[in-house]
C-alpha positions as a LaTeX table, in Angstrom:
\begin{tabular}{lrrr}
\hline
Residue & $x$ (\AA) & $y$ (\AA) & $z$ (\AA) \\
\hline
Met1 & 30.54 & $-32.24$ & $-8.75$ \\
Thr2 & 30.64 & $-28.65$ & $-7.50$ \\
Glu3 & 29.69 & $-28.14$ & $-3.87$ \\
Val4 & 27.89 & $-24.92$ & $-2.96$ \\
Ser5 & 27.74 & $-24.02$ & 0.72 \\
Ile6 & 27.85 & $-21.27$ & 3.32 \\
Lys7 & 31.08 & $-20.57$ & 5.17 \\
Pro8 & 30.39 & $-18.44$ & 8.26 \\
Met9 & 33.20 & $-16.28$ & 9.60 \\
Arg10 & 32.86 & $-14.92$ & 13.14 \\
Met11 & 34.33 & $-11.43$ & 13.56 \\
Cys12 & 36.22 & $-10.34$ & 16.66 \\
Asp13 & 33.36 & $-7.94$ & 17.56 \\
Gly14 & 30.85 & $-10.81$ & 17.63 \\
Arg15 & 29.29 & $-10.19$ & 14.22 \\
Cys16 & 29.27 & $-12.92$ & 11.60 \\
Asp17 & 29.77 & $-12.76$ & 7.83 \\
Tyr18 & 28.38 & $-15.51$ & 5.61 \\
Phe19 & 30.42 & $-16.42$ & 2.54 \\
Val20 & 28.89 & $-18.27$ & $-0.39$ \\
Ser21 & 31.43 & $-20.94$ & $-1.31$ \\
Phe22 & 31.96 & $-22.98$ & $-4.49$ \\
Lys23 & 34.20 & $-26.03$ & $-4.14$ \\
His24 & 35.18 & $-28.20$ & $-7.08$ \\
Gly25 & 37.79 & $-30.83$ & $-6.28$ \\
Asp26 & 40.60 & $-29.09$ & $-4.44$ \\
Arg27 & 39.68 & $-25.62$ & $-5.75$ \\
Glu28 & 37.41 & $-23.29$ & $-3.78$ \\
Val29 & 36.22 & $-19.71$ & $-4.26$ \\
Thr30 & 33.98 & $-17.48$ & $-2.15$ \\
Pro31 & 32.57 & $-14.88$ & $-4.59$ \\
His32 & 29.87 & $-13.41$ & $-2.31$ \\
Val33 & 29.70 & $-12.34$ & 1.31 \\
Phe34 & 26.60 & $-11.26$ & 3.21 \\
Arg35 & 26.01 & $-9.97$ & 6.70 \\
Glu36 & 22.63 & $-11.74$ & 6.89 \\
Arg37 & 22.57 & $-15.53$ & 6.70 \\
Tyr38 & 19.25 & $-15.72$ & 4.81 \\
Lys39 & 20.75 & $-13.81$ & 1.88 \\
Ala40 & 23.60 & $-16.31$ & 1.68 \\
Glu41 & 21.11 & $-19.17$ & 1.98 \\
Tyr42 & 19.11 & $-17.82$ & $-0.96$ \\
His43 & 22.22 & $-17.52$ & $-3.13$ \\
Val44 & 23.37 & $-21.02$ & $-2.22$ \\
Ala45 & 19.93 & $-22.38$ & $-3.20$ \\
Leu46 & 20.02 & $-20.37$ & $-6.44$ \\
Tyr47 & 23.47 & $-21.68$ & $-7.40$ \\
Lys48 & 22.52 & $-25.25$ & $-6.51$ \\
Trp49 & 19.58 & $-24.88$ & $-8.90$ \\
Leu50 & 21.93 & $-23.45$ & $-11.54$ \\
Phe51 & 24.22 & $-26.49$ & $-11.19$ \\
Gly52 & 21.26 & $-28.90$ & $-11.39$ \\
Gln53 & 21.36 & $-29.80$ & $-7.69$ \\
Gly54 & 17.86 & $-28.72$ & $-6.70$ \\
Asp55 & 14.70 & $-26.85$ & $-7.55$ \\
Lys56 & 14.68 & $-23.16$ & $-8.39$ \\
Pro57 & 14.29 & $-21.28$ & $-5.10$ \\
His58 & 11.52 & $-18.79$ & $-4.48$ \\
Leu59 & 12.83 & $-15.53$ & $-3.11$ \\
Leu60 & 9.91 & $-15.14$ & $-0.71$ \\
Asp61 & 10.80 & $-18.43$ & 0.97 \\
Phe62 & 13.82 & $-16.71$ & 2.50 \\
Phe63 & 12.57 & $-14.58$ & 5.44 \\
Asp64 & 9.50 & $-12.95$ & 3.96 \\
Gly65 & 9.35 & $-9.26$ & 4.81 \\
Glu66 & 13.11 & $-8.68$ & 4.88 \\
Trp67 & 15.30 & $-7.32$ & 2.11 \\
Pro68 & 15.38 & $-8.46$ & $-0.63$ \\
Ala69 & 12.28 & $-10.56$ & $-0.02$ \\
Arg70 & 9.77 & $-7.75$ & 0.49 \\
Glu71 & 7.51 & $-5.47$ & $-1.50$ \\
Tyr72 & 8.71 & $-1.98$ & $-2.38$ \\
Thr73 & 7.48 & 0.90 & $-0.23$ \\
Ala74 & 5.46 & 3.77 & $-1.74$ \\
Glu75 & 8.56 & 6.00 & $-1.50$ \\
Glu76 & 10.69 & 3.46 & $-3.35$ \\
Leu77 & 8.06 & 3.07 & $-6.08$ \\
Gln78 & 7.92 & 6.86 & $-6.45$ \\
Ala79 & 11.72 & 7.02 & $-6.73$ \\
Phe80 & 11.72 & 4.31 & $-9.42$ \\
Ala81 & 9.05 & 6.21 & $-11.36$ \\
Ala82 & 11.18 & 9.36 & $-11.21$ \\
Leu83 & 14.12 & 7.42 & $-12.63$ \\
Ser84 & 12.12 & 6.51 & $-15.69$ \\
Glu85 & 11.19 & 10.16 & $-16.32$ \\
Thr86 & 12.77 & 11.48 & $-19.51$ \\
Val87 & 15.65 & 13.84 & $-18.88$ \\
Thr88 & 15.86 & 16.47 & $-21.60$ \\
Phe89 & 18.60 & 18.93 & $-22.50$ \\
Gly90 & 16.33 & 21.69 & $-21.18$ \\
Lys91 & 15.88 & 19.99 & $-17.79$ \\
Leu92 & 19.63 & 19.52 & $-17.43$ \\
Ala93 & 20.26 & 23.12 & $-18.46$ \\
Asp94 & 17.77 & 24.32 & $-15.85$ \\
Ala95 & 19.56 & 22.26 & $-13.19$ \\
Phe96 & 22.93 & 23.77 & $-14.11$ \\
Gly97 & 21.30 & 27.21 & $-14.15$ \\
Cys98 & 20.17 & 26.72 & $-10.56$ \\
Phe99 & 23.71 & 26.05 & $-9.43$ \\
Trp100 & 25.17 & 29.47 & $-9.95$ \\
Asn101 & 22.27 & 31.27 & $-8.22$ \\
Ala102 & 22.62 & 29.11 & $-5.10$ \\
Ala103 & 26.42 & 29.17 & $-5.11$ \\
Ile104 & 26.75 & 32.93 & $-5.55$ \\
Gly105 & 24.09 & 33.50 & $-2.88$ \\
Asp106 & 26.06 & 31.34 & $-0.45$ \\
Ala107 & 29.35 & 33.12 & $-1.26$ \\
His108 & 27.64 & 36.48 & $-0.74$ \\
Gln109 & 26.43 & 35.43 & 2.72 \\
Arg110 & 29.94 & 34.34 & 3.69 \\
Gln111 & 31.49 & 37.64 & 2.54 \\
Asp112 & 34.66 & 35.75 & 1.72 \\
Pro113 & 36.76 & 37.05 & $-1.22$ \\
Thr114 & 38.19 & 33.58 & $-1.88$ \\
Ala115 & 34.71 & 32.08 & $-2.03$ \\
Phe116 & 33.65 & 34.79 & $-4.49$ \\
Ala117 & 36.66 & 34.08 & $-6.72$ \\
Val118 & 36.20 & 30.30 & $-6.69$ \\
Ile119 & 32.45 & 30.37 & $-7.18$ \\
Gly120 & 32.75 & 32.98 & $-9.91$ \\
Ser121 & 35.00 & 30.68 & $-11.92$ \\
Met122 & 32.81 & 27.66 & $-11.25$ \\
Ala123 & 29.68 & 29.58 & $-12.20$ \\
Glu124 & 31.29 & 30.56 & $-15.52$ \\
Gly125 & 31.96 & 26.89 & $-16.23$ \\
Phe126 & 28.46 & 25.79 & $-15.29$ \\
Ala127 & 26.99 & 28.63 & $-17.36$ \\
Ala128 & 28.95 & 27.36 & $-20.38$ \\
Val129 & 27.56 & 23.84 & $-19.84$ \\
Glu130 & 24.05 & 25.30 & $-19.51$ \\
Arg131 & 24.43 & 27.22 & $-22.79$ \\
Arg132 & 25.69 & 24.15 & $-24.62$ \\
Leu133 & 22.81 & 22.02 & $-23.32$ \\
Arg134 & 20.30 & 24.63 & $-24.45$ \\
Glu135 & 21.94 & 24.74 & $-27.90$ \\
His136 & 21.69 & 20.96 & $-28.21$ \\
Gly137 & 18.11 & 21.00 & $-26.97$ \\
Glu138 & 17.10 & 23.57 & $-29.59$ \\
Ser139 & 18.76 & 21.63 & $-32.40$ \\
Glu140 & 16.98 & 18.36 & $-31.57$ \\
\hline
\end{tabular}
């Protein structure tokens, strides 16, 4: 039978890491390490369930209100919604188009000839990417 357990390791600065351990006979691996014990405890319970050694754990039973056992904040939900927004060729082209304006403006403020040379070359490259994105966007 495979044993699943937590192996704490005290650090020299007083902190403690918690390793999730699998032991089968004389072989042992520790595939996960967590700084917080409750995270290790949840994973041990989950693996015990996987190996038929217990009931499926409920995430909220492990320190309700702490990550990962908590509800998402309004800011996190907003960020997730933004991730699902469709990114189009036009939106990407606009983003690349913004680069050269900001970069050249910054180089101008610095009045540094090297900055002008570098940013000029970079802006040409980003402008080429912007053009290609717009071409693809128009053909779709």
